[in-house]
CSV table of C-alpha atoms and ligand atoms in Angstrom, one decimal:
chain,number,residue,atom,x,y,z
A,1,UNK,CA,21.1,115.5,21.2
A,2,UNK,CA,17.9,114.6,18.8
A,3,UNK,CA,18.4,111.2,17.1
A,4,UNK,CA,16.2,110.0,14.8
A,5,UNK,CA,16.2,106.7,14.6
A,6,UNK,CA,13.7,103.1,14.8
A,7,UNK,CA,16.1,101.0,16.3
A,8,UNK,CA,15.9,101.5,19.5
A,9,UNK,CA,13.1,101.8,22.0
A,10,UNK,CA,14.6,104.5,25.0
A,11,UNK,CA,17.8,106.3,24.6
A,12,UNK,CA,19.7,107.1,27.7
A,13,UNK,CA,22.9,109.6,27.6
A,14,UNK,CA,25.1,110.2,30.7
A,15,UNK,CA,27.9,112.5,30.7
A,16,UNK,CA,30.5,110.4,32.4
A,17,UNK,CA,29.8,106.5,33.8
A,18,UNK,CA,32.0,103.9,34.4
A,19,UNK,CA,31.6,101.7,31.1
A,20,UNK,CA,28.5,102.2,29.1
A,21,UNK,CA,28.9,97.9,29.2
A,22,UNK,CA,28.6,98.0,33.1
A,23,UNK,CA,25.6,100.6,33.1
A,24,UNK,CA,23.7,98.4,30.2
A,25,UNK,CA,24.2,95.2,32.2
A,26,UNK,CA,23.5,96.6,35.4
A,27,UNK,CA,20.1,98.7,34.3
A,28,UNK,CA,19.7,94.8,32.3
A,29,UNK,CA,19.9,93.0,35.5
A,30,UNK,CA,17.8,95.4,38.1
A,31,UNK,CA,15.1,94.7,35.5
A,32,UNK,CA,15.1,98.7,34.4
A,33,UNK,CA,14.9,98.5,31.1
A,34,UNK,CA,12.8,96.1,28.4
A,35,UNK,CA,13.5,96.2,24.4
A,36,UNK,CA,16.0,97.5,22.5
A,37,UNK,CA,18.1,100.2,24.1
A,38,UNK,CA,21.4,102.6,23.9
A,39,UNK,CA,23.5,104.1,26.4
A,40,UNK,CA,25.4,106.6,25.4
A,41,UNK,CA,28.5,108.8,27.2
A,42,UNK,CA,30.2,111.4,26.6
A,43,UNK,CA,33.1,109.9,28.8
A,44,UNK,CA,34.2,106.8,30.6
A,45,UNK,CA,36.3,106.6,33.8
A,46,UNK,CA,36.8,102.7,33.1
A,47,UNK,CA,36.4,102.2,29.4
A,48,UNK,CA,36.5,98.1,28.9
A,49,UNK,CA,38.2,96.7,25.6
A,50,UNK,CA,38.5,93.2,23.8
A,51,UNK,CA,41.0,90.2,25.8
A,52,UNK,CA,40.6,92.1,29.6
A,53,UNK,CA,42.1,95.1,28.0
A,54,UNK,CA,40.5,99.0,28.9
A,55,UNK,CA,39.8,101.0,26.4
A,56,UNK,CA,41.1,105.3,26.6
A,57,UNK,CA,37.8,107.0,26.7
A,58,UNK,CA,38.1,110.7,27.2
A,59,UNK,CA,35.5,113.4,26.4
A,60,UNK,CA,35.5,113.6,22.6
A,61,UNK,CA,35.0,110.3,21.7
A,62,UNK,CA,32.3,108.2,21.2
A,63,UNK,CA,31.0,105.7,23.1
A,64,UNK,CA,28.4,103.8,23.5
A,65,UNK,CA,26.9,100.4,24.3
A,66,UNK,CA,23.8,98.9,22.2
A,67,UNK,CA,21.8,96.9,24.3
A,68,UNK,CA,19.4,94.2,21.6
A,69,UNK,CA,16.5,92.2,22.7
A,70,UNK,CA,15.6,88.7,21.8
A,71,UNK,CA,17.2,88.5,18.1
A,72,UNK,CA,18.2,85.5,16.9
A,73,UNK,CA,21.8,86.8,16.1
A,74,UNK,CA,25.3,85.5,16.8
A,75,UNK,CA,28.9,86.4,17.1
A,76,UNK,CA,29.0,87.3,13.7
A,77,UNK,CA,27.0,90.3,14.8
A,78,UNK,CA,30.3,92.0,15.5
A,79,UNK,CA,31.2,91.8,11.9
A,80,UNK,CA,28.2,93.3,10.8
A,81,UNK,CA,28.2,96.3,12.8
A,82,UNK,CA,32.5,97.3,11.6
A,83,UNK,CA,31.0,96.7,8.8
A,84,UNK,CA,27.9,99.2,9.2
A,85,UNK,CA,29.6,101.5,10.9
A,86,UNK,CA,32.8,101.3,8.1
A,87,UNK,CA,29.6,102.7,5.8
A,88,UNK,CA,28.3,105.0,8.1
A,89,UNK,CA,31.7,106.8,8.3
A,90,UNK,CA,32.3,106.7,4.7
A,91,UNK,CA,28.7,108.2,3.9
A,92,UNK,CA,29.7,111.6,6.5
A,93,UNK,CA,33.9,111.5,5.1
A,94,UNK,CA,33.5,109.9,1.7
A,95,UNK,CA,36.9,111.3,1.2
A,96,UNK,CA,38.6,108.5,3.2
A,97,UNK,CA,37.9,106.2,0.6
A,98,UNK,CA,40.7,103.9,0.2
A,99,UNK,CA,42.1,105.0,3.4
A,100,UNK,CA,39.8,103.3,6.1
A,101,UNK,CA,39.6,99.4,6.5
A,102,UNK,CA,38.3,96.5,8.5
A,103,UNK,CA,40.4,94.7,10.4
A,104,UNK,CA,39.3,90.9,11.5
A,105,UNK,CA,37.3,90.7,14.1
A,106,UNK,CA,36.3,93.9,14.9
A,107,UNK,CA,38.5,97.3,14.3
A,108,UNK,CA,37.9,99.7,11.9
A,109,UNK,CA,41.6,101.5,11.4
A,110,UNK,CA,42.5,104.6,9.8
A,111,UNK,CA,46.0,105.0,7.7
A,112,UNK,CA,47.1,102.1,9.6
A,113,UNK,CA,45.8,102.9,13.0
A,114,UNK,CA,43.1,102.0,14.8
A,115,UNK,CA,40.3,104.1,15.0
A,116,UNK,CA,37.1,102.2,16.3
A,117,UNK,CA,37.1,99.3,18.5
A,118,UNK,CA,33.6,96.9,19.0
A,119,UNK,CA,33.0,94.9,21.7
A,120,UNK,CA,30.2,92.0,22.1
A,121,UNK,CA,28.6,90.3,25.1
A,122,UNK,CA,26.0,87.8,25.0
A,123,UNK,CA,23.5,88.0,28.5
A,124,UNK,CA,21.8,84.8,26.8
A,125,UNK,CA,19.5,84.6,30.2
A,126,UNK,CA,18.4,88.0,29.7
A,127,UNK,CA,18.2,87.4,25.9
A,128,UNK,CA,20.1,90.0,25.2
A,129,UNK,CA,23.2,91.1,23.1
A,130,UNK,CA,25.4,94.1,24.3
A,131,UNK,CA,27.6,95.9,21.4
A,132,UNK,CA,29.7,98.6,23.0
A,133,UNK,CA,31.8,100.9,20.1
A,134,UNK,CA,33.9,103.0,20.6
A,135,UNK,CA,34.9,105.6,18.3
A,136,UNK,CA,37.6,108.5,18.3
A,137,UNK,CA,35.8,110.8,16.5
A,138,UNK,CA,37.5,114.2,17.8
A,139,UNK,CA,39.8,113.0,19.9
A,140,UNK,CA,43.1,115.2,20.1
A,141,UNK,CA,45.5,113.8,21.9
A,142,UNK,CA,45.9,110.0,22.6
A,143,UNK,CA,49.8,110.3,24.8
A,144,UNK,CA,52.6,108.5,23.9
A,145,UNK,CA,51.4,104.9,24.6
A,146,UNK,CA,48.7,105.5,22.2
A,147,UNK,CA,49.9,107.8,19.6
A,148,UNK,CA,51.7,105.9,17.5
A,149,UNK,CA,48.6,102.9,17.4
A,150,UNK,CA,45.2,105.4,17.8
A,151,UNK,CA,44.0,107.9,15.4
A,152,UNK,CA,41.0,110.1,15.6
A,153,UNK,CA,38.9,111.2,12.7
A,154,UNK,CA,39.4,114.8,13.9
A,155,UNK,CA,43.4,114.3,13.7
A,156,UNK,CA,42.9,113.0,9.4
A,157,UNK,CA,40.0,115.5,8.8
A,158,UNK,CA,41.0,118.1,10.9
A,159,UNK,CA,37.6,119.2,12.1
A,160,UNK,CA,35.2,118.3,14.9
A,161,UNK,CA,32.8,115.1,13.7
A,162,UNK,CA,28.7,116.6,14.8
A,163,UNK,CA,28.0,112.9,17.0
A,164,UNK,CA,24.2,113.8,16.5
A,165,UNK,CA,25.0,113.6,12.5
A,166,UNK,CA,27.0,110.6,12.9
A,167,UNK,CA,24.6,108.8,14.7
A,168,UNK,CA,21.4,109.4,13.2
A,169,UNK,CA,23.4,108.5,9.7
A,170,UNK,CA,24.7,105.1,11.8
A,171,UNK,CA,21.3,104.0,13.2
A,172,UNK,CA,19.8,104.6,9.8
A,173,UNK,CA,21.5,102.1,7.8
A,174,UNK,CA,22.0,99.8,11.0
A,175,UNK,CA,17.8,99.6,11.2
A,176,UNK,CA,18.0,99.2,7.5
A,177,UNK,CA,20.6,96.3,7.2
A,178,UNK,CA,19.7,94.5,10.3
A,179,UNK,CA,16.5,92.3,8.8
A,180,UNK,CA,19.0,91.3,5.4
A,181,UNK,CA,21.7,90.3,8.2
A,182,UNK,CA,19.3,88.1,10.3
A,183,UNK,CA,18.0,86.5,7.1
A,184,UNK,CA,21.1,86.0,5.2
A,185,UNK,CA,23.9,87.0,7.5
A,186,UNK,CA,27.4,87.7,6.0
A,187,UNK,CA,26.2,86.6,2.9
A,188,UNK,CA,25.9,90.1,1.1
A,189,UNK,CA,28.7,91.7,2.6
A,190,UNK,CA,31.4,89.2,1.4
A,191,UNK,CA,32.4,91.5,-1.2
A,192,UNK,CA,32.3,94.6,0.7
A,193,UNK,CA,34.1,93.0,3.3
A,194,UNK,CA,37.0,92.2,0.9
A,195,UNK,CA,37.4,95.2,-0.9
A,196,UNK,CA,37.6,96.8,2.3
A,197,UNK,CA,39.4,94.2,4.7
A,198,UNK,CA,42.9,95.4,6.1
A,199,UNK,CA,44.9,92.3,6.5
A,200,UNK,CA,43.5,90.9,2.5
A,201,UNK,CA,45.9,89.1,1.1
A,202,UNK,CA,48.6,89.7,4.0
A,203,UNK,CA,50.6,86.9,5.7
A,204,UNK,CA,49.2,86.8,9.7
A,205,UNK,CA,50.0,84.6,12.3
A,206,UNK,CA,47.2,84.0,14.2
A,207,UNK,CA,46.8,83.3,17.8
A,208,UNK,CA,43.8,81.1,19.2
A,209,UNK,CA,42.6,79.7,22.8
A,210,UNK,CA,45.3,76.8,21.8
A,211,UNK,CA,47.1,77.1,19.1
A,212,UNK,CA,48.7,79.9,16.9
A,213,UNK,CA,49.0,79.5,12.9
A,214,UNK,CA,50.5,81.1,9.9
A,215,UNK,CA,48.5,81.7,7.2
A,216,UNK,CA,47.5,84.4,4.5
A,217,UNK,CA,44.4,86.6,4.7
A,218,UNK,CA,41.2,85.3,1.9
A,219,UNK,CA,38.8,87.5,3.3
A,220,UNK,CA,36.0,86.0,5.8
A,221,UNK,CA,32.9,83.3,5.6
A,222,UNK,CA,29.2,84.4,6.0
A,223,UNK,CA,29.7,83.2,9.9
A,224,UNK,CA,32.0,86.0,10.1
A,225,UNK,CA,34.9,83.5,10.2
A,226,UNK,CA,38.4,84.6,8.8
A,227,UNK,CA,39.5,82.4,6.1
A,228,UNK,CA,43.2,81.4,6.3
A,229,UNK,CA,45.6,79.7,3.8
A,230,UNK,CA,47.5,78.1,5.8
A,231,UNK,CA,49.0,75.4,3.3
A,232,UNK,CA,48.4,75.7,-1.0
A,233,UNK,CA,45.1,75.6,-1.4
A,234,UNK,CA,44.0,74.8,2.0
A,235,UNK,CA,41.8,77.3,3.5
A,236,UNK,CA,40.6,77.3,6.8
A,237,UNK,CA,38.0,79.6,9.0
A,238,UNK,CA,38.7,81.2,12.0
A,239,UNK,CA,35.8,81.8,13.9
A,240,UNK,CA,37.7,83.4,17.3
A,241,UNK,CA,41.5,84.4,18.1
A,242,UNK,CA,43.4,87.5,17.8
A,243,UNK,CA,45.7,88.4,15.0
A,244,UNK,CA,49.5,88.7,16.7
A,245,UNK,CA,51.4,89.3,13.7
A,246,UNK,CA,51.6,91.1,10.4
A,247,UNK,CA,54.6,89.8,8.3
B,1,BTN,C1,38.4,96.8,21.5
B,1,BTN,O1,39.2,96.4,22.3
B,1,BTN,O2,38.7,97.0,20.3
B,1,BTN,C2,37.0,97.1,21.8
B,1,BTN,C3,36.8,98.5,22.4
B,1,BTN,C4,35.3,98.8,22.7
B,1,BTN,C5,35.2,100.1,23.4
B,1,BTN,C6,33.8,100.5,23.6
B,1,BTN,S1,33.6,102.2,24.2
B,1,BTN,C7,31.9,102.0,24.5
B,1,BTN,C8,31.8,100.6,25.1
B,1,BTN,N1,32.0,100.7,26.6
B,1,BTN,C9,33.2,100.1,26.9
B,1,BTN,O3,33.6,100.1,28.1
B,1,BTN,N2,33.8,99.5,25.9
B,1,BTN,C10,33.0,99.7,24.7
């Protein structure tokens, strides 16, 4: 695979590991690797996902972990890259327009289903910031648990997605975007964010480390927090917690 890219400084592809999270940390910790770096698989035996969860990774998806070096950057980093990636995939399928949104925090879903997950972990010793995504690109069969929840780009467009393509058209416009991010963060992406977010507007309930609440969707802050309106007029941000409920 040839990707052109500036973001990263080595690019190391595996067919099958464990978790491209485990294999980043690990080569992270033994003092392997230095800069910017990806790790890249073409399957996972133990794919991780958000809240302890795993995450189906057969061959045919993508998956991969981006391992960044000493940036400045927070949480909100997740947010950025749905929202990079939600480009990304609209620049190779600009027919699914309309069809493909963001869901708060971090999925990008697909008619309704979900059809990229991102995952962040801070190694703030190390200095670094892990951003494992996973995306069913040509995925063709999820089983029952998952079919009714998981889509695959393959399944809407009905052919296979080139993960070279996809890739080189990803890490462009991340490299491009990242400086505007670190200097501004959200700030110019509010109203791409909204006019693409999948709960806007929708009554949630919201669950956090203590507390759940009821509210209706506004969009999110430049920290990446989701804005709630959980009274008339009273809008508050989110800045972790899991949405539980779509009413
Ligand atoms: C989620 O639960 O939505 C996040 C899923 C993240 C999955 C990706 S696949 C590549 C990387 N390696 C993992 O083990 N998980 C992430």
């Amino acid at each position: 695979m040839k990707i052109e890219q500036h973001l990263f400084d080595e690019i190391y592809s595996f067919n099958k590991v464990v978790s491209t999270m485990n294999t980043a940390q690990k080569m992270i910790q033994n003092g392997d690797v230095n800069g910017n770096f990806l790790i890249l698989a073409n399957e996972q035996s133990n794919g991780k996902g958000r809240q302890a969860a795993g995450w189906f990774s057969p061959e045919g998806g993508l998956w991969f972990t981006m391992a960044l070096y000493g940036l400045p950057l927070d949480s909100s980093l997740t947010i950025f890259t749905g929202i990079i990636i939600h480009q990304a995939i609209l620049e190779m399928l600009p027919e699914l327009e309309g069809r493909l949104k963001i869901k708060w925090p971090n999925d990008i879903m697909l008619d309704g289903k979900k059809l990229c997950g991102i995952l962040t972990l801070h190694l703030g010793q190390k200095n670094y910031f892990l951003v494992g995504v996973g995306v069913d690109t040509n995925i063709t069969e999820f089983g029952p648990d998952l079919s009714d929840i998981a889509i695959s780009l393959k399944q809407s467009v009905g052919r296979d997605i080139e993960h070279e393509e996809f890739l080189n058209v990803l890490f462009h416009f991340y490299a491009e975007e990242l400086p505007e991010f670190m200097d501004s963060r959200l700030r110019n992406y509010l109203e791409y964010y909204k006019e693409h977010c999948y709960l806007k507007g929708q009554q949630v309930l919201l669950s956090t480390e203590f507390e759940s609440f009821n509210g209706r969707v506004q969009g999110i802050n430049s920290k990446g927090a989701l804005l709630l309106e959980i009274k008339d007029g009273m809008i508050q941000p989110f800045y972790s917690g899991s949405i539980e409920k779509i009413y």
